[in-house]
C-alpha angles and dihedrals in degrees: 000000000000090000091055091050090048092050091049091050092048091051091050092050092048091050091050092048092050092049095049112098122193094238099133109115094199092220101167127184116240112280093235091051090048090053092049091050091047089053090052093048092047090050094053095040093076111097094225092048091048089053091049091048092052092047091053093043091053097041113126095246095030091255137080136199118234088236090062093046093055090056093050095051099034090232129130120261096249091054093049091045090053092053091046091050091053091052092044092050089049090055098249099111138038120216132205125185115221111181109302097347135068122222122207131204135174115275098221096195091058092048090048090054091052091048091051092056093045094044105031121199114256093039105131116239114240112257127216091246091055091056093050 
């Protein structure tokens, strides 16, 4: 019985090896760029940060004051400021100090870089026939 199982496993492995074609181009992104993108993705992956990001993105003037964001989320100012700092350091937000308060807006270049990694060029768009 163990011989039969071994033979079946050997045949499966041989079939997989024969069907495997070396078509992988091994086109890697630069390691430093990969680390920067990973930092961005980690920053936006937090639920509170994602909520903050959406609030800023949908703000009437495209920017929001930290004082307004604390009221929306029901969190204290130091907590909100920490999350905003993480996203700013990751390149997702821009900040501008106006008097006592800091205003945040979306850093579009950072968002574009994240979109590029999530929706790589060369990826074919789905067609209507493919969905049918």
